CSV table of C-alpha atoms in Angstrom, one decimal:
chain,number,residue,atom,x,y,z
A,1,UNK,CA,-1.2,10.9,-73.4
A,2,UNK,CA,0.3,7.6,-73.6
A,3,UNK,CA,1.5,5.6,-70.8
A,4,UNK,CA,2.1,2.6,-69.7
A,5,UNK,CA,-0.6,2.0,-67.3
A,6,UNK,CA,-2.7,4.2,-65.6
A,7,UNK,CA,-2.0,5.4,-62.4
A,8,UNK,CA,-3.3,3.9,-59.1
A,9,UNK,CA,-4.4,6.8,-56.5
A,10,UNK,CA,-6.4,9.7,-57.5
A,11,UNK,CA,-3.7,12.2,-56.6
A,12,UNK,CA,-1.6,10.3,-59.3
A,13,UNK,CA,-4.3,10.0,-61.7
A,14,UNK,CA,-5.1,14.2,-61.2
A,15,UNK,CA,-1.3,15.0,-61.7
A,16,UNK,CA,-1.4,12.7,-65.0
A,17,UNK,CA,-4.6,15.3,-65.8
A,18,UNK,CA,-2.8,18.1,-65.1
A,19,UNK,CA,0.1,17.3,-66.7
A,20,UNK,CA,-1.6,16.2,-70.1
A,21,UNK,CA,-4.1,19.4,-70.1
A,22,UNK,CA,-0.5,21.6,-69.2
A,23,UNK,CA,1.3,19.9,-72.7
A,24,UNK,CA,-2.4,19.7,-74.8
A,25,UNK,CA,-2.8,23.8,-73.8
A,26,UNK,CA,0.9,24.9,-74.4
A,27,UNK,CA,1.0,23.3,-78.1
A,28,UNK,CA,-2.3,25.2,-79.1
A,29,UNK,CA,-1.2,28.4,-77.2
A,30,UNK,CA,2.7,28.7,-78.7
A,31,UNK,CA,0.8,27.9,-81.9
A,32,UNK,CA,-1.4,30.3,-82.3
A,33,UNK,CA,0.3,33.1,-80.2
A,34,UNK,CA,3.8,31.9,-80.9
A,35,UNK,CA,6.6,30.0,-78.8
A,36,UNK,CA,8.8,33.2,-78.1
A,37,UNK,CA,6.2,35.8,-77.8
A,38,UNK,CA,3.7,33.7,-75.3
A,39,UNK,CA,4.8,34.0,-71.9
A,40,UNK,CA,5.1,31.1,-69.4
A,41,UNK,CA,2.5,32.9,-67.1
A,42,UNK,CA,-0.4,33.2,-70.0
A,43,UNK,CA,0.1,29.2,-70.3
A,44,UNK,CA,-0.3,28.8,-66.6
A,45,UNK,CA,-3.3,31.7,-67.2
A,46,UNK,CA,-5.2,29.4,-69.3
A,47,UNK,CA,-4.7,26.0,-67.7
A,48,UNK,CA,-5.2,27.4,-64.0
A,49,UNK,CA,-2.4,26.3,-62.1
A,50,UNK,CA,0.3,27.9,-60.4
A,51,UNK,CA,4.2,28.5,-61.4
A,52,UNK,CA,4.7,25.3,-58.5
A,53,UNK,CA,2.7,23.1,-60.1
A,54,UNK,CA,4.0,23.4,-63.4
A,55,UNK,CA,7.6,23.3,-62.5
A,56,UNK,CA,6.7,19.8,-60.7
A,57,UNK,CA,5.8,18.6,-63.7
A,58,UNK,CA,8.2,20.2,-66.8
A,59,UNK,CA,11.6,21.8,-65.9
A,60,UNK,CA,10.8,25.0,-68.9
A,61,UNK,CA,8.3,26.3,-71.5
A,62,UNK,CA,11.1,24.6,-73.5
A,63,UNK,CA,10.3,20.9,-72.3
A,64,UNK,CA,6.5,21.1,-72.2
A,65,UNK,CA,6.3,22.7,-75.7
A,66,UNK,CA,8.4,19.2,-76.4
A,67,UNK,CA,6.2,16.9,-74.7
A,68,UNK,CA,5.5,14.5,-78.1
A,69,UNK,CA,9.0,14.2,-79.2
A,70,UNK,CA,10.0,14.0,-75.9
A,71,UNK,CA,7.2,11.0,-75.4
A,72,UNK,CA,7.9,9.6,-78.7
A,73,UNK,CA,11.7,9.0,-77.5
A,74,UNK,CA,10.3,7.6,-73.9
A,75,UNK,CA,8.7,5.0,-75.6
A,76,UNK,CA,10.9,4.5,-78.3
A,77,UNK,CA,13.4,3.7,-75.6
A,78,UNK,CA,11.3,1.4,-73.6
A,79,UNK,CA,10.2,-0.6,-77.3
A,80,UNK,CA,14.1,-0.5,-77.4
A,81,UNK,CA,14.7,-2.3,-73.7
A,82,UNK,CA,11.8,-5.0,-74.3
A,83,UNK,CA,12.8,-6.0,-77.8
A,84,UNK,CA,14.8,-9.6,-79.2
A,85,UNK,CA,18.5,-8.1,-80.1
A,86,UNK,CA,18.8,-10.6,-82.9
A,87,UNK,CA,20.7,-9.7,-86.5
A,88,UNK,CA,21.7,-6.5,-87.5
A,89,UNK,CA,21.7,-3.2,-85.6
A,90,UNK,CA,20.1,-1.2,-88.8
A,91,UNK,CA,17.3,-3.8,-88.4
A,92,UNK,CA,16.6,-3.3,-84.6
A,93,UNK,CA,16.6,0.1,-84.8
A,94,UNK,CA,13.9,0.3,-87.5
A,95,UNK,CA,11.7,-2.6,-85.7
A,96,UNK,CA,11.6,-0.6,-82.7
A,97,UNK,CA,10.4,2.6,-84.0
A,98,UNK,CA,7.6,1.3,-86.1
A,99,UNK,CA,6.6,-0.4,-82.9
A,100,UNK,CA,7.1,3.2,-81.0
A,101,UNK,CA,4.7,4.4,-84.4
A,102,UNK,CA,2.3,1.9,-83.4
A,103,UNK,CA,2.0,2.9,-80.0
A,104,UNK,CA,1.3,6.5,-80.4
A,105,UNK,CA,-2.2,7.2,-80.4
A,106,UNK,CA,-4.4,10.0,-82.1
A,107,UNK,CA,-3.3,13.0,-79.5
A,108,UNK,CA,-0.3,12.1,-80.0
A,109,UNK,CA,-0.5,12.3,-84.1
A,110,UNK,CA,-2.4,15.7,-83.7
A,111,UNK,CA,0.2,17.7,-81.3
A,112,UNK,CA,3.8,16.1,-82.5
A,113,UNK,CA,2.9,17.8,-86.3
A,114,UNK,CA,2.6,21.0,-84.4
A,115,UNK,CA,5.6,20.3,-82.1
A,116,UNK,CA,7.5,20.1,-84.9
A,117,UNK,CA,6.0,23.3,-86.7
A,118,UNK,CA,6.9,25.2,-83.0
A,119,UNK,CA,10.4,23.7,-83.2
A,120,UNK,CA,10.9,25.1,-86.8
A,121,UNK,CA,9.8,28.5,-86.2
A,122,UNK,CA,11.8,28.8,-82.3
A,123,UNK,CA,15.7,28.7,-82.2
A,124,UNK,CA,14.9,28.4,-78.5
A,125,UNK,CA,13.2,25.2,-78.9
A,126,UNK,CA,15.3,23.9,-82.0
A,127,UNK,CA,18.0,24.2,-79.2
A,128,UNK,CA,16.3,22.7,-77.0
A,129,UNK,CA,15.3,19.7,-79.3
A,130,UNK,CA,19.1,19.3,-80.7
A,131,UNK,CA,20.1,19.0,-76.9
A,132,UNK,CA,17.4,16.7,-76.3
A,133,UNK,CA,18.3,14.7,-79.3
A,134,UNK,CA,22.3,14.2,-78.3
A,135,UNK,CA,21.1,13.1,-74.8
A,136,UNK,CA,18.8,10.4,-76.9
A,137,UNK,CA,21.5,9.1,-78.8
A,138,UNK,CA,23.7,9.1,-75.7
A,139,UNK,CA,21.4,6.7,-74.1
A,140,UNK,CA,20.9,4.1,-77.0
A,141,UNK,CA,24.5,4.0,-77.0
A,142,UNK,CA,24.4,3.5,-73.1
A,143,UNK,CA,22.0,0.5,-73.4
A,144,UNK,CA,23.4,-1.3,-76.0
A,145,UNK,CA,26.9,-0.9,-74.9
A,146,UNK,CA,28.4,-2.3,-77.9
A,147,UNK,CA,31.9,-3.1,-78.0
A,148,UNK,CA,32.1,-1.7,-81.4
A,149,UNK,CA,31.2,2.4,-80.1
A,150,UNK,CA,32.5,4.5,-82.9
A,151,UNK,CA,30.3,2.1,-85.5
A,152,UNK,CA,27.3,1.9,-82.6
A,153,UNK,CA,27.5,5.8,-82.6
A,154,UNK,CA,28.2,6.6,-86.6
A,155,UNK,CA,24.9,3.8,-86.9
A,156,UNK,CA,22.8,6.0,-84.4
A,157,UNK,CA,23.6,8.8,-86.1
A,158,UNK,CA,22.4,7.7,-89.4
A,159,UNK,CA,19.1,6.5,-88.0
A,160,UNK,CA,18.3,10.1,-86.9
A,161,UNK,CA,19.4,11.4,-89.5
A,162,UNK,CA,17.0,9.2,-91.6
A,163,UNK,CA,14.3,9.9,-89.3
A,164,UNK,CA,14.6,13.9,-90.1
A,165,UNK,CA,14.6,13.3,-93.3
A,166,UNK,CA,11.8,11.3,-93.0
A,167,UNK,CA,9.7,14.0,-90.9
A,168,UNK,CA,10.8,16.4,-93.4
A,169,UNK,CA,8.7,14.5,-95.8
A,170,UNK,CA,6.1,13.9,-93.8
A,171,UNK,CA,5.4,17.5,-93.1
A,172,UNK,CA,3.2,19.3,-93.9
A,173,UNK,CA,0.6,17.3,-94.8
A,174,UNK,CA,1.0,14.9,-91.7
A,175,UNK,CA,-1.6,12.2,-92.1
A,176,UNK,CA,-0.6,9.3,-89.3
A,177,UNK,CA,-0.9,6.4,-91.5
A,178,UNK,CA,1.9,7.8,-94.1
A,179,UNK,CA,4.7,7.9,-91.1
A,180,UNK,CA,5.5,4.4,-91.0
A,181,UNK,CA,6.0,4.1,-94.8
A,182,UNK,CA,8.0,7.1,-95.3
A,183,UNK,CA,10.5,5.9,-92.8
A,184,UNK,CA,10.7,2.4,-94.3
A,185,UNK,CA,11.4,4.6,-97.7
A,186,UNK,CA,14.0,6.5,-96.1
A,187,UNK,CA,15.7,3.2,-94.5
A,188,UNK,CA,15.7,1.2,-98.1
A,189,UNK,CA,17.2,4.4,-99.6
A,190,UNK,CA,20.4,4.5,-97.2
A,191,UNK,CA,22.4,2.7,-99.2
A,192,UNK,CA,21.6,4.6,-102.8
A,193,UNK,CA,22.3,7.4,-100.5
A,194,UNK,CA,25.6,6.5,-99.2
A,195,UNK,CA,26.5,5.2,-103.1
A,196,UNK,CA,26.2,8.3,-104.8
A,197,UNK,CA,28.7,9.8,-106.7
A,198,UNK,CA,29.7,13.3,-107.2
């Protein structure tokens, strides 16, 4: 998984372990056995841990079946924080996920596809991921704290919505390399979009 830096002590670097083989196992299993049918308890079955542990490290089955969107938005948030704010919002926005893209490495590319394939087929987890979603956009909002909040928010809103467009075209086929210019696609087609006419 992707972070920052690695941790220091080995009691840090084994909960990192755990953590990662907890989210690796729980994609594969709620893939092949299904998110609603596969109890928590067959998850902490197969990794060997106890209901303690896991509930240190994830709050549901719902969050640590969402571990790469969840990580996506982490990072997307800390590209966010670190970058220039210079010209328009639209561009910003953009900038800083293709940097978040960037970031992501090749676990990360093979368990977000089936994230999103769990979150298609669960209305526990698409639930889950709208929640998750609103508290995103909540926070952009927060750290921009724009003076301008009904345009700040209808702008967010538009950039997810572009970026669910632009997973819809990604799937199924998923390769890695085809995200970032699928999104650009999407972004250069906002304004076609929003000129249409019935």
């Amino acid at each position: 998984m992707i972070s920052p830096e690695q941790p220091a002590t080995l009691r840090e670097r084994k909960k990192l372990r755990t953590r990662h083989a907890l989210a690796d196992t729980a994609v594969t299993l709620f893939v092949e056995r299904g998110f609603d049918s596969t109890p928590l308890d067959a998850l902490l079955e197969q990794v060997e841990v106890s209901r303690r542990t896991f509930f240190r490290n994830f709050r549901s089955k719902e969050d640590v079946a969402h571990t790469a969107a969840k990580q996506l938005w982490d990072v997307y948030l800390d590209v966010l924080d670190g970058m220039e704010r210079a010209g328009p919002l639209v561009d910003v926005f953009l900038d800083a996920m293709l940097t978040t893209l960037e970031r992501m490495d090749e676990d990360w590319y093979r368990r977000f596809p089936l994230t999103l394939r769990l979150i298609a087929d669960s209305p526990a987890l698409d639930g889950y991921s709208l929640r998750h979603c609103a508290e995103v956009q909540a926070e952009i909002a927060h750290r921009l704290d724009a003076a301008n909040r009904f345009e700040l928010r209808l702008l967010i809103e538009f950039f997810v919505a572009a970026w669910r467009c632009t997973l819809d075209e990604w799937l199924p086929d998923c390769v890695p390399g085809e995200l970032p210019a699928l999104l650009r696609r999407s972004w250069s087609s906002m304004d076609s979009a929003l000129a249409l006419e019935a």
